[in-house]
PDB file of C-alpha atoms in Angstrom:
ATOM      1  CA  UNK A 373     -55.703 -60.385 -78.775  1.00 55.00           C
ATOM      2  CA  UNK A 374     -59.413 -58.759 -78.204  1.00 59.00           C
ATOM      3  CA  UNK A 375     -61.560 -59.687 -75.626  1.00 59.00           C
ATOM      4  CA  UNK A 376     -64.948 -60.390 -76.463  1.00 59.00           C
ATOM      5  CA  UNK A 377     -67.408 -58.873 -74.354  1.00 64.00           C
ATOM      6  CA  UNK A 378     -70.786 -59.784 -74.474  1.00 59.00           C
ATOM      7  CA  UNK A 379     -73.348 -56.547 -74.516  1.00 60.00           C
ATOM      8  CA  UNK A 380     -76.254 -57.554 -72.492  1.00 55.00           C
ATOM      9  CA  UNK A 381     -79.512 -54.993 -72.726  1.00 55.00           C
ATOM     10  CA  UNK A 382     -79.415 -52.443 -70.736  1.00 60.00           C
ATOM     11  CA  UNK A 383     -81.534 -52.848 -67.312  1.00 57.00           C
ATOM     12  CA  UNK A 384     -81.236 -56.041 -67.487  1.00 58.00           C
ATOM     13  CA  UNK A 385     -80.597 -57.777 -64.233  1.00 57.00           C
ATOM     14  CA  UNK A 386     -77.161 -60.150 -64.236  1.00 59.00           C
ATOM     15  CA  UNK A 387     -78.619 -64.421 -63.443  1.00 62.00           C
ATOM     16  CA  UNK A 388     -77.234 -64.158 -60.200  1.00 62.00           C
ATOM     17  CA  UNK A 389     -78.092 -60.536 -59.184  1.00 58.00           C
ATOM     18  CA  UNK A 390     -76.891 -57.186 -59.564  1.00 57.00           C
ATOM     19  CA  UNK A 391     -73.602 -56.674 -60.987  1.00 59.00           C
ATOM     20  CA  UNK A 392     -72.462 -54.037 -58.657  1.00 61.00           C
ATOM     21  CA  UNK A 393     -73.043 -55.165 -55.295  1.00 59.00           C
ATOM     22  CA  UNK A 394     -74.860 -52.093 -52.910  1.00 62.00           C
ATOM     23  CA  UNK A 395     -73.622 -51.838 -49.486  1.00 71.00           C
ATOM     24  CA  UNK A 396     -74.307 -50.019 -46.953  1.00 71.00           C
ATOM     25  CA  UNK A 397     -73.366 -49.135 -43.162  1.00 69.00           C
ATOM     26  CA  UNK A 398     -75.594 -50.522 -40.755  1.00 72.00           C
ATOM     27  CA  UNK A 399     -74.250 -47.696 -38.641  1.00 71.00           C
ATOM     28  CA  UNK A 400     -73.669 -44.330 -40.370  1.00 76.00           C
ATOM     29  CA  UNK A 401     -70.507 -42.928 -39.575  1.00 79.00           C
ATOM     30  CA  UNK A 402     -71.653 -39.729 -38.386  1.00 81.00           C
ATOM     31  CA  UNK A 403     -74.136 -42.051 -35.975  1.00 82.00           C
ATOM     32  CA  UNK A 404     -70.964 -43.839 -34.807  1.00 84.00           C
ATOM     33  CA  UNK A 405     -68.896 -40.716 -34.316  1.00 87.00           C
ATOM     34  CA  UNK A 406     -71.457 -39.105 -31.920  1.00 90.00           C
ATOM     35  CA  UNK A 407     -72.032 -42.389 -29.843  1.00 89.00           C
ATOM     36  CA  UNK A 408     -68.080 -42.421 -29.032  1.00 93.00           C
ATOM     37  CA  UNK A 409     -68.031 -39.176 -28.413  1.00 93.00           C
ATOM     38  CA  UNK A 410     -70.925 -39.765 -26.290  1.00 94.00           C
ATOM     39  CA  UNK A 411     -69.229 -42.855 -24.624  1.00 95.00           C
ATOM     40  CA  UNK A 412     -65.862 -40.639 -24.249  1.00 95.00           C
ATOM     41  CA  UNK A 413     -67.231 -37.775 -22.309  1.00 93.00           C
ATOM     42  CA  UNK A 414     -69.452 -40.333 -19.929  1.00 93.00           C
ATOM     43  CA  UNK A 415     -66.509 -42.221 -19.480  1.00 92.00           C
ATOM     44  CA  UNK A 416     -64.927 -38.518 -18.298  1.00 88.00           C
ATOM     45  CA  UNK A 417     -67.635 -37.819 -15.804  1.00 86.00           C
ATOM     46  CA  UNK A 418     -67.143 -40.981 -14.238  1.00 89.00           C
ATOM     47  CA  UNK A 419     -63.469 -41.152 -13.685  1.00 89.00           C
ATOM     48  CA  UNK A 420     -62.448 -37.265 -13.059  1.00 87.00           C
ATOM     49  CA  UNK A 421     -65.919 -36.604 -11.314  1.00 86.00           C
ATOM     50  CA  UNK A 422     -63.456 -36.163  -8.260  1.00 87.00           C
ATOM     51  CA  UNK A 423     -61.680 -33.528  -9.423  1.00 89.00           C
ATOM     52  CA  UNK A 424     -64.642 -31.094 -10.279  1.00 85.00           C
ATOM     53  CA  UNK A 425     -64.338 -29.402  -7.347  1.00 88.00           C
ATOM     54  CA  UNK A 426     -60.772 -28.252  -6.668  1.00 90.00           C
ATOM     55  CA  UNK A 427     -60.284 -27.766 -10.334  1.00 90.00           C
ATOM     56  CA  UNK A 428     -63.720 -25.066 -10.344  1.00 91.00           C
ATOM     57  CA  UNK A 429     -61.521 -23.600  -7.011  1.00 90.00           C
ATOM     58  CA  UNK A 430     -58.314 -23.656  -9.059  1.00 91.00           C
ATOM     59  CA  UNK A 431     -60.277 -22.060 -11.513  1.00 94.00           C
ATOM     60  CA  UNK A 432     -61.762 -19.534  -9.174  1.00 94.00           C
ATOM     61  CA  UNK A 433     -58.433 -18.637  -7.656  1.00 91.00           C
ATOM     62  CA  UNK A 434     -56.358 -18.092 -11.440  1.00 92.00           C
ATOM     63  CA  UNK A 435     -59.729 -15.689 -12.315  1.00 95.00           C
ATOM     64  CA  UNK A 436     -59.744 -14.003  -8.822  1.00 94.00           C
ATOM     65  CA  UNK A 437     -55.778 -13.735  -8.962  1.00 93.00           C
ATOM     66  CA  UNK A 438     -54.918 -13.052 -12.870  1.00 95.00           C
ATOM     67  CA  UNK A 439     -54.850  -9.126 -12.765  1.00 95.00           C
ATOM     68  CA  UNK A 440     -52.408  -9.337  -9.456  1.00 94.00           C
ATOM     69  CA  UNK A 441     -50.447 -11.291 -11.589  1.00 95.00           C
ATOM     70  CA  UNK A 442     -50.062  -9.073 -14.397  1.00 96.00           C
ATOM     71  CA  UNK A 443     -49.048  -6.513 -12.313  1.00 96.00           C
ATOM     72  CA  UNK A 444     -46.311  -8.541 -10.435  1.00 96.00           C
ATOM     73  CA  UNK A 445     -45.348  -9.241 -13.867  1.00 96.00           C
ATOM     74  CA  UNK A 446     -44.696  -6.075 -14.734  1.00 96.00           C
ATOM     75  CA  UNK A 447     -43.319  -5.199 -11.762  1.00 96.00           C
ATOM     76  CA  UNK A 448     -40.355  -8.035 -12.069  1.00 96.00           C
ATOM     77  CA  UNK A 449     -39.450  -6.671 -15.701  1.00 95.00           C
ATOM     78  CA  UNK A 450     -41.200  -9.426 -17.620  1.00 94.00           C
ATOM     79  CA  UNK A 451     -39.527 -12.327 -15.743  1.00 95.00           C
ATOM     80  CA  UNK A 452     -42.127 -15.202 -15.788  1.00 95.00           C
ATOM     81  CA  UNK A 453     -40.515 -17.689 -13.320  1.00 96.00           C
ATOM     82  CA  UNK A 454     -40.123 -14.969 -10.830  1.00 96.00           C
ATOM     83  CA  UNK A 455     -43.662 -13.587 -10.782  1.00 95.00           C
ATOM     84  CA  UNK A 456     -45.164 -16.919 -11.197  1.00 95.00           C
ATOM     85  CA  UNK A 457     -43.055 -17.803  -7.784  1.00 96.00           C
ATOM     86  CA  UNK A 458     -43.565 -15.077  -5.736  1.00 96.00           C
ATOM     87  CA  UNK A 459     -47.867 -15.312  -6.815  1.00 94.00           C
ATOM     88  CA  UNK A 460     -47.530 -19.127  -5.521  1.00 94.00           C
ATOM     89  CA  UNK A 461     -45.798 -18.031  -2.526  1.00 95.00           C
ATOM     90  CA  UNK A 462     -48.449 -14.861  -2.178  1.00 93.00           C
ATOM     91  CA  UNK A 463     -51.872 -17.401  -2.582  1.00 91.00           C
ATOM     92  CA  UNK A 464     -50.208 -20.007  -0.288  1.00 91.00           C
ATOM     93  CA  UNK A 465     -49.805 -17.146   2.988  1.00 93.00           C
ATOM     94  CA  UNK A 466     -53.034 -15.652   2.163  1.00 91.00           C
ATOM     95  CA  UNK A 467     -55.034 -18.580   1.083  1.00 89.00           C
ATOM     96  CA  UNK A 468     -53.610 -22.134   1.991  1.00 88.00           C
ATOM     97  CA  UNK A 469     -52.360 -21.257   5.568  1.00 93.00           C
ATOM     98  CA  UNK A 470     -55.190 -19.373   6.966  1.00 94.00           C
ATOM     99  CA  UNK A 471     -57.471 -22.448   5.443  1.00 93.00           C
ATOM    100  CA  UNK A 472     -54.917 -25.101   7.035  1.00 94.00           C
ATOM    101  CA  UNK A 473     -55.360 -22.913  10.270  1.00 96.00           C
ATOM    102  CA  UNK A 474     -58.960 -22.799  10.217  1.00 96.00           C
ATOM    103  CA  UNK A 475     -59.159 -26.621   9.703  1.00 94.00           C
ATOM    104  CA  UNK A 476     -56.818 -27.132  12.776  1.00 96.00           C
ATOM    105  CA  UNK A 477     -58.577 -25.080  14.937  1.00 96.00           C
ATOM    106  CA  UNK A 478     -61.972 -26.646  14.057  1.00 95.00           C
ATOM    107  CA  UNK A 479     -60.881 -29.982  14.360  1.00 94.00           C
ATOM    108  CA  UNK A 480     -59.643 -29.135  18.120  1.00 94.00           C
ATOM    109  CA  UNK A 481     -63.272 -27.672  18.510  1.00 96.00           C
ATOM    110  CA  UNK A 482     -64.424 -31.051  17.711  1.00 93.00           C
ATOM    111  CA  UNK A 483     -62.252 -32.415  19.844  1.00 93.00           C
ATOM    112  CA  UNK A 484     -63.313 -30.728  23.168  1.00 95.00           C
ATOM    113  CA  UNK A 485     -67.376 -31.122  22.102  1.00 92.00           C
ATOM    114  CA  UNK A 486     -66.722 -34.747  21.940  1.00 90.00           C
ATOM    115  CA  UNK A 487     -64.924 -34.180  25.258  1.00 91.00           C
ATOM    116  CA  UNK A 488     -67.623 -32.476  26.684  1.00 91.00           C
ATOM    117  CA  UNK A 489     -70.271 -34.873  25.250  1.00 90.00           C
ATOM    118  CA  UNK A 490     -68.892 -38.361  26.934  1.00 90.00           C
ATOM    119  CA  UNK A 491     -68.303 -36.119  30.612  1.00 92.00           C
ATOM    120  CA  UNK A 492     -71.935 -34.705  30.229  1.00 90.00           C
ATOM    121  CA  UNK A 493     -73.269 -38.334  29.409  1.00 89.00           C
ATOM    122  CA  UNK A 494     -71.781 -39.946  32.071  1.00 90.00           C
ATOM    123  CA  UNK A 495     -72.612 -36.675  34.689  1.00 91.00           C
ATOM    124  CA  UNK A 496     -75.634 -35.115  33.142  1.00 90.00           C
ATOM    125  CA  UNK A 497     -74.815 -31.115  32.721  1.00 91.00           C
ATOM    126  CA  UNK A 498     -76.631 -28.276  34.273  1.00 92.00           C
ATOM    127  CA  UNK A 499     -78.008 -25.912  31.281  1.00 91.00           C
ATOM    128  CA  UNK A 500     -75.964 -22.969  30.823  1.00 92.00           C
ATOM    129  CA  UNK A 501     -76.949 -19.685  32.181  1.00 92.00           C
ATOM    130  CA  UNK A 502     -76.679 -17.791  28.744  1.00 94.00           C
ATOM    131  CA  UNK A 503     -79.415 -20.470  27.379  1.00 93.00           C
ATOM    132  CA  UNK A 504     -81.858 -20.275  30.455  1.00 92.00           C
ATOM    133  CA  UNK A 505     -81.432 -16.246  30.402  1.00 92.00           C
ATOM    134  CA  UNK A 506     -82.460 -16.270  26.596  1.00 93.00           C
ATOM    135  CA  UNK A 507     -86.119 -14.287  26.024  1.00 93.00           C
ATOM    136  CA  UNK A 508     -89.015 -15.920  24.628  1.00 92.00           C
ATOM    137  CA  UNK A 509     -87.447 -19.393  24.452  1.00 94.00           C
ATOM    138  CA  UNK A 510     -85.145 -19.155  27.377  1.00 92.00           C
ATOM    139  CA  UNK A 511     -87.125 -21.065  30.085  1.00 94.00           C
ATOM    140  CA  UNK A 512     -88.531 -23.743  27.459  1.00 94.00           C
ATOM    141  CA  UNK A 513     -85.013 -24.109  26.414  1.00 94.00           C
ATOM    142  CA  UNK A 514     -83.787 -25.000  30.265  1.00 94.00           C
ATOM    143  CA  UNK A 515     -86.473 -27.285  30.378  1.00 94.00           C
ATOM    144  CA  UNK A 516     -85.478 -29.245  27.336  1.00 93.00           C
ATOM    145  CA  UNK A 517     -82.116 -29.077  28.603  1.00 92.00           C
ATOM    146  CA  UNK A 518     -82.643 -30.252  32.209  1.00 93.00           C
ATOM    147  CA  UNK A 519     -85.151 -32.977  30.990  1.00 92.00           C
ATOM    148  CA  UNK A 520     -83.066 -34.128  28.140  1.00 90.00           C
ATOM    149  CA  UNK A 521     -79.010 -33.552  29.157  1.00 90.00           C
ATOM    150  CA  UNK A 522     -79.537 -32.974  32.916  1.00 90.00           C
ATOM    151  CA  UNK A 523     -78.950 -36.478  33.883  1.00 90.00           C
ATOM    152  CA  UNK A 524     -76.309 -38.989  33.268  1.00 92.00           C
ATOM    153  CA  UNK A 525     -76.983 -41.177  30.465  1.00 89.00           C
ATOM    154  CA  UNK A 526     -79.113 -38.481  29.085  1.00 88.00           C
ATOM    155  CA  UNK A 527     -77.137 -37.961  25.254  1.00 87.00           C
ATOM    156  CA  UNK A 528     -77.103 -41.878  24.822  1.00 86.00           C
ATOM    157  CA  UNK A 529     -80.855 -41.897  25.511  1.00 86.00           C
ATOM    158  CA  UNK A 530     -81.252 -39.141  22.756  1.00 85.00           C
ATOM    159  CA  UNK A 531     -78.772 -41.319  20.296  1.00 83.00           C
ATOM    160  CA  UNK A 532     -81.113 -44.709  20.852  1.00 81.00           C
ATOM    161  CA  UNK A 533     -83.858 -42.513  20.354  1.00 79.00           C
ATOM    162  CA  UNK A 534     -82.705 -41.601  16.721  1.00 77.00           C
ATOM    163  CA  UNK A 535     -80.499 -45.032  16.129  1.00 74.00           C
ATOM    164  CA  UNK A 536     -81.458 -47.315  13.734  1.00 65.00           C
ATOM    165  CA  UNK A 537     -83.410 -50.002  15.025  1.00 67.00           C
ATOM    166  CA  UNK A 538     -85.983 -47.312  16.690  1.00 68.00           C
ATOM    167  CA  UNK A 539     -86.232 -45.455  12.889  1.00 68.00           C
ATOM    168  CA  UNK A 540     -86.525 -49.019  11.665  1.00 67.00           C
ATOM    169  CA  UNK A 541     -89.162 -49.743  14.283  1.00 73.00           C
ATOM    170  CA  UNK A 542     -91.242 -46.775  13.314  1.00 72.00           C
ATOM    171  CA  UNK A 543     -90.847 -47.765   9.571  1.00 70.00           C
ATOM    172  CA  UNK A 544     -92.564 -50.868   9.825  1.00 74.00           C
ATOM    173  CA  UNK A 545     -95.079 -49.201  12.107  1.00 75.00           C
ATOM    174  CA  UNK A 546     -95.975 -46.961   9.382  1.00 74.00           C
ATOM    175  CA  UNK A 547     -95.922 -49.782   6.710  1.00 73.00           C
ATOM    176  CA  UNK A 548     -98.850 -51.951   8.799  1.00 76.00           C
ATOM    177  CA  UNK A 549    -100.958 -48.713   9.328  1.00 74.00           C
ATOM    178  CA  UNK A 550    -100.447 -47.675   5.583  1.00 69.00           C
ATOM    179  CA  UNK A 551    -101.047 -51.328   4.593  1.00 63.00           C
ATOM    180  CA  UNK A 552    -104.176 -51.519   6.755  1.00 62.00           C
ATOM    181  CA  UNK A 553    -105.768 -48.392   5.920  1.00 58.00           C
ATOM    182  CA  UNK A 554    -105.152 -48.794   2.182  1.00 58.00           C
ATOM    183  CA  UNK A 555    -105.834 -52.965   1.909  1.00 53.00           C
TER     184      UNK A 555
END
């Protein structure tokens, strides 16, 4: 059995609109594509931001270290797990420990300034002879010194001077003279 098909004109519009319906994206695809990828590396930033720095040092270190490496390579016959062990040991004694060491010795620096900080606030201190002996600046330096740190109490005064509530006190003093002189 034949179907009958009715021939309508050509460029004549169907009653209830075209007959092939046009759609299109309201996003393009290649729009979309560049927005995640946008969105992806943003949302990279933000949660390994952290880890910028020691990977650039990790980076640093396999760059500074590579052509040691290829020698100890060499040197081992080819054997991978051995050089890669002994380099790790090699960068750990010449890197990591004198860094740990450093770090240990600095924070028992900070340590004894503390130290010496609460004794010369509750004593005052005298101003060291190396400082007073200094040319140019030596005698306006024990001056300072003896007028700032030569009494007890004298490092607490200097703290309330830069505290807070004084910096908040010279804020709004600024704030009514700007106001004043510009209202």
């Amino acid at each position: 059995m034949k179907e009958a098909r009715i021939k309508k004109p050509e460029g004549q519009q169907r009653l209830f609109g075209l007959s092939t319906p046009v759609r299109s994206a309201v996003i393009p695809p290649l729009s979309a594509a560049r927005w995640l990828l946008v969105l992806i590396v943003a949302a990279g930033v933000y949660f390994f931001h952290g880890f910028l720095v020691p990977v650039l040092a990790a980076l640093v270190i396999a760059f500074a270290s590579w052509p040691a490496y290829r020698r100890l390579l060499a040197a081992v016959g080819g054997n991978r797990t051995i050089a890669a062990t002994l380099a790790i040991l090699f960068i750990l004694t010449f890197l990591v420990v004198p860094i740990a060491l450093a770090g240990a010795y600095a924070s028992n620096e900070v340590r004894e300034w503390v130290g010496w900080a609460i004794e010369t606030n509750r004593e005052g201190a005298v101003t060291p002879h190396w400082i007073a002996t200094l040319p140019v600046v030596g005698d306006w330096l024990n001056e300072q010194w003896t007028r700032n740190l030569g009494h007890p109490g004298g490092i607490g005064e200097l703290i309330q001077l830069i505290s807070g509530a004084n910096i908040g006190s010279i804020y709004r003093g600024v704030l009514a003279a700007g106001g004043s002189a510009f209202g």
